């Protein structure tokens, strides 16, 4: 009965925990449903084949997703012949795929991914469930079958862009699915290495029996899959997309859980401070500390049960739409759909109850320590806002934050973000604990303008803030957390992106750069249109020299240097380095013209050997990290399996510093092109400027454009930067949303608790407008104090980040303070704070001056 009565009397103070738990459980329910549904699926293009034979899998380090290792041409032919001869198999079809893109109106259409080629040989159509809906299969070299959704009809002419360049084709037919299908003899020279062979079965054939027979044929040189196991053929980019999405969702859910606990804990702690007189009265009439603790737990459990139930239902209803948004944002692969099941929302509901109980734990202990004499307490004056324990915590946290900030300046690039976050967390905790000391001077500074506009209002706002210092500090703490976190994360992302662009721009010795325009890379025709130094990324497979023991265990992958090189910004596909015939390690390779590459690369640092010896198809340049792992050295031989599965060897001309070249291995461009017909060029570095070149054309070739070096450096990681920005916005939105709830709920509780005080002001002669103006000014002051402290924390951390990046890269780094983010977060919190304080104050004042001292809010 006491719990029910308390809930009825204090329901306004429990709105914050209710909303926080409701949203937290809804978020956890949606995330759980997405994660349960985010499983590999059979690619549509292979759904028509009941048995798939896949090339050997390559093991990668977490966060890398290399493609399978292709069979050699001889092994592909042998497997195809032997698999075709199996009982129940009508055809064994090697999947020969290549880059292809239609050109409409003089521009490439669609957004193909380099790792998901759309061009295929016609025989591959048997592996897909697509039907030929019009026309006939391609027979002549200039014929193509394509998706009817493109709007072409049999007999139409279409320009098809491949790695060699654009070519005119006649539409022989259309299918009801994506892709461009050429005659097999035409597709074979364009295709990359074969990694999949699909088996077309006769009517009535048993897939399990065929699978057993195929496994004997493959004999460990690949894997055989049927049924749902065919999802193993999913493109690595889809696996990577799902992995990125999982990281974002996990971070978002973890943040929501912790912030939910924070909101519940802060709300109940604030409620205990306001209800000390009530608890003192209960102690006076005989209530024990244990009974008060049980009262708090009962209130939290009641709020948690209702809020978690509403959140679980809300999350289940919104999960499909949430999944669609994740696909649009690039955090889930195309075709992903959410499956609604019972156990994820149920688990989220139980987690919500646990969060509610954890949040009230500290407050319940504080309530149990209330003494009966507290029943006589009337004033809210804080006589000792800083206790010894609080002083110790504030000094310790601030000192730790300063120390981490100093260490941040000399940190390695990979450690900068960790030091920055830890420093900001320590400084935030320190300033939050120091808030009772910082509130008075900030209050005087921020209320000074009010003295000029309205002396009485300014004085009243100032005295209220200084009288209840702890209340002011508690209500401003959510703003400190929100502004500090939002500005730090957004500023770090923007400052880091600008620093990398400045470093890369300074290291490129070129007048302009030819980059893809509407395509995933440059065709050979586009490269030939503008003279310069071309960069062709691909994959290779390498063995350590005989008798040399590799320095990394079999099956492990090296850390790629992609993203740290100064001259390119391509995310290179990973290859495999064989180690004594074992599993293998990923290696990235780039094909370049040696003399031109040395001229445009301003960061090249040779550790051993002679870069000038890198010339022709029989030499290579490797990074120090790769050489150490594989036991290579300058002047030695490196055995390679090339992208099409053929073998060869090159002499190591030079070993260079990690990060000074765009990959771990450099080969002559003609070698990469000869063995990877579908590879596309990442960029061409030209001696001419982007403006003032011959003709001044923005599009010197189909699917290409010339840009300045600075623009190229800024755009080089555009896709990755977009995902980082979206992830940042999601985390900021979750943090700011919960903080806004905490801020609004705290102000609502404080306003309702001050009902008698507001009515006294009204009875003393103040008008309703003056009282509401005072309430609004106090809320704005709380927001301003929190904003000032948050900006102090984030600015200190960002300045240290700027200094660290400048020291590491050796170039001036511009500090980017995200003004739009600050304005959006502060304005949103201010509007919510005003609504949470002014509206309930207006309802209280409607009772009029005669409401008296016994005014009570139900």
mmCIF file of N, CA, C and O in Angstrom, residues 558-624:
data_model
loop_
_atom_site.group_PDB
_atom_site.id
_atom_site.type_symbol
_atom_site.label_atom_id
_atom_site.label_comp_id
_atom_site.label_asym_id
_atom_site.label_seq_id
_atom_site.Cartn_x
_atom_site.Cartn_y
_atom_site.Cartn_z
ATOM 1 N N UNK A 558 48.597 -10.596 -41.745
ATOM 2 C CA UNK A 558 49.313 -9.389 -41.348
ATOM 3 C C UNK A 558 48.381 -8.211 -41.270
ATOM 4 O O UNK A 558 47.329 -8.197 -41.904
ATOM 5 N N UNK A 559 48.760 -7.222 -40.517
ATOM 6 C CA UNK A 559 48.011 -5.984 -40.477
ATOM 7 C C UNK A 559 48.299 -5.196 -41.735
ATOM 8 O O UNK A 559 49.429 -4.877 -42.028
ATOM 9 N N UNK A 560 47.269 -4.908 -42.494
ATOM 10 C CA UNK A 560 47.473 -4.222 -43.764
ATOM 11 C C UNK A 560 47.862 -2.778 -43.549
ATOM 12 O O UNK A 560 47.434 -2.135 -42.603
ATOM 13 N N UNK A 561 48.682 -2.274 -44.452
ATOM 14 C CA UNK A 561 49.090 -0.872 -44.375
ATOM 15 C C UNK A 561 48.152 0.021 -45.163
ATOM 16 O O UNK A 561 48.387 1.200 -45.303
ATOM 17 N N UNK A 562 47.099 -0.556 -45.701
ATOM 18 C CA UNK A 562 46.168 0.249 -46.474
ATOM 19 C C UNK A 562 45.523 1.296 -45.579
ATOM 20 O O UNK A 562 45.126 1.022 -44.460
ATOM 21 N N UNK A 563 45.395 2.495 -46.083
ATOM 22 C CA UNK A 563 44.832 3.583 -45.300
ATOM 23 C C UNK A 563 45.900 4.428 -44.645
ATOM 24 O O UNK A 563 45.616 5.514 -44.179
ATOM 25 N N UNK A 564 47.136 3.937 -44.616
ATOM 26 C CA UNK A 564 48.212 4.742 -44.046
ATOM 27 C C UNK A 564 49.183 5.210 -45.114
ATOM 28 O O UNK A 564 50.104 5.943 -44.826
ATOM 29 N N UNK A 565 48.995 4.752 -46.333
ATOM 30 C CA UNK A 565 49.919 5.135 -47.396
ATOM 31 C C UNK A 565 49.601 6.528 -47.887
ATOM 32 O O UNK A 565 48.463 6.949 -47.896
ATOM 33 N N UNK A 566 50.610 7.294 -48.308
ATOM 34 C CA UNK A 566 50.380 8.681 -48.663
ATOM 35 C C UNK A 566 49.868 8.903 -50.067
ATOM 36 O O UNK A 566 49.329 9.945 -50.350
ATOM 37 N N UNK A 567 50.032 7.925 -50.943
ATOM 38 C CA UNK A 567 49.751 8.221 -52.342
ATOM 39 C C UNK A 567 48.435 7.666 -52.843
ATOM 40 O O UNK A 567 47.998 8.012 -53.916
ATOM 41 N N UNK A 568 47.795 6.773 -52.104
ATOM 42 C CA UNK A 568 46.512 6.239 -52.542
ATOM 43 C C UNK A 568 45.596 6.104 -51.351
ATOM 44 O O UNK A 568 46.027 6.033 -50.214
ATOM 45 N N UNK A 569 44.315 6.025 -51.651
ATOM 46 C CA UNK A 569 43.367 5.835 -50.578
ATOM 47 C C UNK A 569 42.443 4.690 -50.860
ATOM 48 O O UNK A 569 41.297 4.699 -50.479
ATOM 49 N N UNK A 570 42.915 3.697 -51.566
ATOM 50 C CA UNK A 570 42.061 2.578 -51.927
ATOM 51 C C UNK A 570 42.110 1.524 -50.827
ATOM 52 O O UNK A 570 43.145 1.290 -50.216
ATOM 53 N N UNK A 571 40.969 0.904 -50.569
ATOM 54 C CA UNK A 571 40.952 -0.245 -49.690
ATOM 55 C C UNK A 571 41.244 -1.463 -50.553
ATOM 56 O O UNK A 571 40.392 -1.943 -51.276
ATOM 57 N N UNK A 572 42.472 -1.916 -50.504
ATOM 58 C CA UNK A 572 42.912 -2.962 -51.405
ATOM 59 C C UNK A 572 42.373 -4.309 -50.955
ATOM 60 O O UNK A 572 42.337 -4.619 -49.778
ATOM 61 N N UNK A 573 41.954 -5.170 -51.904
ATOM 62 C CA UNK A 573 41.568 -6.519 -51.516
ATOM 63 C C UNK A 573 42.763 -7.286 -50.994
ATOM 64 O O UNK A 573 43.894 -7.031 -51.367
ATOM 65 N N UNK A 574 42.504 -8.236 -50.119
ATOM 66 C CA UNK A 574 43.600 -8.977 -49.505
ATOM 67 C C UNK A 574 43.917 -10.224 -50.306
ATOM 68 O O UNK A 574 43.033 -10.896 -50.822
ATOM 69 N N UNK A 575 45.171 -10.547 -50.425
ATOM 70 C CA UNK A 575 45.590 -11.779 -51.053
ATOM 71 C C UNK A 575 45.970 -12.786 -49.990
ATOM 72 O O UNK A 575 45.605 -12.665 -48.840
ATOM 73 N N UNK A 576 46.719 -13.777 -50.354
ATOM 74 C CA UNK A 576 47.126 -14.796 -49.406
ATOM 75 C C UNK A 576 48.606 -15.075 -49.577
ATOM 76 O O UNK A 576 49.088 -15.206 -50.691
ATOM 77 N N UNK A 577 49.311 -15.129 -48.495
ATOM 78 C CA UNK A 577 50.712 -15.537 -48.539
ATOM 79 C C UNK A 577 50.802 -16.960 -48.011
ATOM 80 O O UNK A 577 50.500 -17.217 -46.858
ATOM 81 N N UNK A 578 51.178 -17.892 -48.848
ATOM 82 C CA UNK A 578 51.299 -19.270 -48.407
ATOM 83 C C UNK A 578 52.513 -19.424 -47.513
ATOM 84 O O UNK A 578 53.542 -18.831 -47.757
ATOM 85 N N UNK A 579 52.395 -20.243 -46.533
ATOM 86 C CA UNK A 579 53.517 -20.487 -45.639
ATOM 87 C C UNK A 579 53.719 -21.988 -45.554
ATOM 88 O O UNK A 579 53.018 -22.694 -44.851
ATOM 89 N N UNK A 580 54.668 -22.461 -46.335
ATOM 90 C CA UNK A 580 54.973 -23.881 -46.333
ATOM 91 C C UNK A 580 53.805 -24.732 -46.746
ATOM 92 O O UNK A 580 53.639 -25.842 -46.293
ATOM 93 N N UNK A 581 52.941 -24.193 -47.631
ATOM 94 C CA UNK A 581 51.792 -24.947 -48.092
ATOM 95 C C UNK A 581 50.649 -24.948 -47.099
ATOM 96 O O UNK A 581 49.667 -25.624 -47.289
ATOM 97 N N UNK A 582 50.754 -24.194 -46.028
ATOM 98 C CA UNK A 582 49.712 -24.153 -45.030
ATOM 99 C C UNK A 582 48.579 -23.259 -45.441
ATOM 100 O O UNK A 582 48.338 -23.005 -46.609
ATOM 101 N N UNK A 583 47.849 -22.732 -44.431
ATOM 102 C CA UNK A 583 46.665 -21.923 -44.703
ATOM 103 C C UNK A 583 47.057 -20.667 -45.450
ATOM 104 O O UNK A 583 46.991 -20.573 -46.587
ATOM 105 N N UNK A 584 47.635 -19.690 -44.898
ATOM 106 C CA UNK A 584 48.004 -18.505 -45.656
ATOM 107 C C UNK A 584 47.669 -17.236 -44.912
ATOM 108 O O UNK A 584 46.894 -17.242 -43.971
ATOM 109 N N UNK A 585 48.280 -16.163 -45.352
ATOM 110 C CA UNK A 585 48.064 -14.868 -44.732
ATOM 111 C C UNK A 585 47.755 -13.853 -45.816
ATOM 112 O O UNK A 585 48.323 -13.899 -46.892
ATOM 113 N N UNK A 586 46.834 -12.933 -45.557
ATOM 114 C CA UNK A 586 46.487 -11.937 -46.576
ATOM 115 C C UNK A 586 47.634 -10.980 -46.874
ATOM 116 O O UNK A 586 48.377 -10.582 -45.988
ATOM 117 N N UNK A 587 47.759 -10.648 -48.134
ATOM 118 C CA UNK A 587 48.746 -9.681 -48.599
ATOM 119 C C UNK A 587 48.063 -8.788 -49.615
ATOM 120 O O UNK A 587 47.271 -9.254 -50.412
ATOM 121 N N UNK A 588 48.357 -7.504 -49.603
ATOM 122 C CA UNK A 588 47.818 -6.559 -50.584
ATOM 123 C C UNK A 588 48.911 -6.212 -51.574
ATOM 124 O O UNK A 588 50.066 -6.033 -51.211
ATOM 125 N N UNK A 589 48.541 -6.102 -52.860
ATOM 126 C CA UNK A 589 49.516 -5.803 -53.900
ATOM 127 C C UNK A 589 48.988 -4.657 -54.742
ATOM 128 O O UNK A 589 47.783 -4.486 -54.894
ATOM 129 N N UNK A 590 49.896 -3.853 -55.284
ATOM 130 C CA UNK A 590 49.530 -2.775 -56.199
ATOM 131 C C UNK A 590 50.479 -2.813 -57.386
ATOM 132 O O UNK A 590 51.690 -2.984 -57.221
ATOM 133 N N UNK A 591 49.919 -2.683 -58.582
ATOM 134 C CA UNK A 591 50.730 -2.624 -59.784
ATOM 135 C C UNK A 591 51.001 -1.174 -60.155
ATOM 136 O O UNK A 591 50.069 -0.372 -60.261
ATOM 137 N N UNK A 592 52.280 -0.820 -60.337
ATOM 138 C CA UNK A 592 52.653 0.562 -60.636
ATOM 139 C C UNK A 592 53.712 0.567 -61.734
ATOM 140 O O UNK A 592 54.310 -0.461 -62.062
ATOM 141 N N UNK A 593 53.934 1.754 -62.293
ATOM 142 C CA UNK A 593 55.061 1.983 -63.198
ATOM 143 C C UNK A 593 56.184 2.504 -62.308
ATOM 144 O O UNK A 593 56.088 3.580 -61.725
ATOM 145 N N UNK A 594 57.274 1.736 -62.133
ATOM 146 C CA UNK A 594 58.261 2.037 -61.090
ATOM 147 C C UNK A 594 58.808 3.458 -61.115
ATOM 148 O O UNK A 594 58.820 4.139 -60.084
ATOM 149 N N UNK A 595 59.269 3.944 -62.284
ATOM 150 C CA UNK A 595 59.890 5.271 -62.337
ATOM 151 C C UNK A 595 58.882 6.354 -61.985
ATOM 152 O O UNK A 595 59.171 7.272 -61.208
ATOM 153 N N UNK A 596 57.694 6.267 -62.544
ATOM 154 C CA UNK A 596 56.677 7.271 -62.247
ATOM 155 C C UNK A 596 56.236 7.246 -60.803
ATOM 156 O O UNK A 596 56.005 8.294 -60.188
ATOM 157 N N UNK A 597 56.152 6.042 -60.218
ATOM 158 C CA UNK A 597 55.736 5.934 -58.822
ATOM 159 C C UNK A 597 56.742 6.607 -57.896
ATOM 160 O O UNK A 597 56.374 7.288 -56.938
ATOM 161 N N UNK A 598 58.029 6.425 -58.163
ATOM 162 C CA UNK A 598 59.057 7.046 -57.335
ATOM 163 C C UNK A 598 58.984 8.563 -57.407
ATOM 164 O O UNK A 598 59.307 9.256 -56.437
ATOM 165 N N UNK A 599 58.530 9.091 -58.538
ATOM 166 C CA UNK A 599 58.447 10.540 -58.698
ATOM 167 C C UNK A 599 57.271 11.134 -57.926
ATOM 168 O O UNK A 599 57.369 12.239 -57.391
ATOM 169 N N UNK A 600 56.127 10.438 -57.870
ATOM 170 C CA UNK A 600 54.938 11.014 -57.235
ATOM 171 C C UNK A 600 54.860 10.715 -55.745
ATOM 172 O O UNK A 600 54.106 11.362 -55.016
ATOM 173 N N UNK A 601 55.614 9.723 -55.260
ATOM 174 C CA UNK A 601 55.542 9.352 -53.845
ATOM 175 C C UNK A 601 56.563 10.157 -53.053
ATOM 176 O O UNK A 601 57.779 9.958 -53.189
ATOM 177 N N UNK A 602 56.082 11.047 -52.228
ATOM 178 C CA UNK A 602 56.969 11.892 -51.442
ATOM 179 C C UNK A 602 57.359 11.316 -50.109
ATOM 180 O O UNK A 602 58.100 11.958 -49.352
ATOM 181 N N UNK A 603 56.877 10.123 -49.767
ATOM 182 C CA UNK A 603 57.177 9.539 -48.453
ATOM 183 C C UNK A 603 57.938 8.225 -48.565
ATOM 184 O O UNK A 603 58.067 7.496 -47.587
ATOM 185 N N UNK A 604 58.413 7.906 -49.752
ATOM 186 C CA UNK A 604 59.116 6.654 -49.954
ATOM 187 C C UNK A 604 60.408 6.628 -49.142
ATOM 188 O O UNK A 604 61.249 7.521 -49.257
ATOM 189 N N UNK A 605 60.582 5.588 -48.334
ATOM 190 C CA UNK A 605 61.773 5.449 -47.486
ATOM 191 C C UNK A 605 62.285 4.020 -47.616
ATOM 192 O O UNK A 605 61.663 3.074 -47.136
ATOM 193 N N UNK A 606 63.409 3.868 -48.302
ATOM 194 C CA UNK A 606 64.001 2.553 -48.549
ATOM 195 C C UNK A 606 64.866 2.160 -47.355
ATOM 196 O O UNK A 606 65.747 2.917 -46.932
ATOM 197 N N UNK A 607 64.613 0.971 -46.819
ATOM 198 C CA UNK A 607 65.377 0.471 -45.679
ATOM 199 C C UNK A 607 66.554 -0.394 -46.110
ATOM 200 O O UNK A 607 67.605 -0.399 -45.473
ATOM 201 N N UNK A 608 66.372 -1.159 -47.176
ATOM 202 C CA UNK A 608 67.455 -1.997 -47.708
ATOM 203 C C UNK A 608 67.196 -2.230 -49.185
ATOM 204 O O UNK A 608 66.058 -2.160 -49.649
ATOM 205 N N UNK A 609 68.262 -2.529 -49.939
ATOM 206 C CA UNK A 609 68.130 -2.709 -51.373
ATOM 207 C C UNK A 609 68.138 -1.378 -52.103
ATOM 208 O O UNK A 609 68.494 -0.324 -51.550
ATOM 209 N N UNK A 610 67.704 -1.395 -53.347
ATOM 210 C CA UNK A 610 67.707 -0.207 -54.198
ATOM 211 C C UNK A 610 66.389 -0.129 -54.952
ATOM 212 O O UNK A 610 66.069 -1.037 -55.731
ATOM 213 N N UNK A 611 65.631 0.936 -54.707
ATOM 214 C CA UNK A 611 64.350 1.069 -55.396
ATOM 215 C C UNK A 611 64.545 1.165 -56.904
ATOM 216 O O UNK A 611 63.684 0.758 -57.680
ATOM 217 N N UNK A 612 65.680 1.694 -57.349
ATOM 218 C CA UNK A 612 65.943 1.795 -58.781
ATOM 219 C C UNK A 612 66.034 0.430 -59.444
ATOM 220 O O UNK A 612 65.857 0.306 -60.660
ATOM 221 N N UNK A 613 66.315 -0.621 -58.664
ATOM 222 C CA UNK A 613 66.355 -1.971 -59.212
ATOM 223 C C UNK A 613 64.965 -2.543 -59.450
ATOM 224 O O UNK A 613 64.828 -3.632 -60.017
ATOM 225 N N UNK A 614 63.946 -1.847 -58.990
ATOM 226 C CA UNK A 614 62.562 -2.264 -59.233
ATOM 227 C C UNK A 614 62.170 -1.827 -60.637
ATOM 228 O O UNK A 614 61.775 -0.687 -60.876
ATOM 229 N N UNK A 615 62.281 -2.717 -61.576
ATOM 230 C CA UNK A 615 61.908 -2.433 -62.960
ATOM 231 C C UNK A 615 61.621 -3.752 -63.659
ATOM 232 O O UNK A 615 62.286 -4.758 -63.424
ATOM 233 N N UNK A 616 60.608 -3.729 -64.505
ATOM 234 C CA UNK A 616 60.255 -4.921 -65.253
ATOM 235 C C UNK A 616 59.414 -5.893 -64.446
ATOM 236 O O UNK A 616 59.181 -5.722 -63.254
ATOM 237 N N UNK A 617 58.972 -6.973 -65.097
ATOM 238 C CA UNK A 617 58.047 -7.928 -64.467
ATOM 239 C C UNK A 617 58.702 -8.908 -63.508
ATOM 240 O O UNK A 617 57.989 -9.685 -62.872
ATOM 241 N N UNK A 618 60.023 -8.906 -63.387
ATOM 242 C CA UNK A 618 60.689 -9.903 -62.553
ATOM 243 C C UNK A 618 61.188 -9.339 -61.232
ATOM 244 O O UNK A 618 62.034 -9.953 -60.569
ATOM 245 N N UNK A 619 60.722 -8.149 -60.812
ATOM 246 C CA UNK A 619 61.165 -7.542 -59.562
ATOM 247 C C UNK A 619 59.978 -7.026 -58.775
ATOM 248 O O UNK A 619 58.869 -6.878 -59.309
ATOM 249 N N UNK A 620 60.219 -6.760 -57.491
ATOM 250 C CA UNK A 620 59.146 -6.309 -56.605
ATOM 251 C C UNK A 620 59.737 -5.489 -55.472
ATOM 252 O O UNK A 620 60.941 -5.531 -55.206
ATOM 253 N N UNK A 621 58.879 -4.739 -54.803
ATOM 254 C CA UNK A 621 59.231 -3.981 -53.606
ATOM 255 C C UNK A 621 58.274 -4.411 -52.503
ATOM 256 O O UNK A 621 57.057 -4.519 -52.737
ATOM 257 N N UNK A 622 58.793 -4.653 -51.295
ATOM 258 C CA UNK A 622 57.951 -5.122 -50.191
ATOM 259 C C UNK A 622 58.152 -4.217 -48.982
ATOM 260 O O UNK A 622 59.165 -3.532 -48.853
ATOM 261 N N UNK A 623 57.190 -4.231 -48.106
ATOM 262 C CA UNK A 623 57.310 -3.481 -46.854
ATOM 263 C C UNK A 623 58.109 -4.292 -45.848
ATOM 264 O O UNK A 623 58.228 -5.520 -45.950
ATOM 265 N N UNK A 624 58.654 -3.596 -44.867
ATOM 266 C CA UNK A 624 59.466 -4.261 -43.848
ATOM 267 C C UNK A 624 58.648 -5.279 -43.065
ATOM 268 O O UNK A 624 59.138 -6.361 -42.726
#
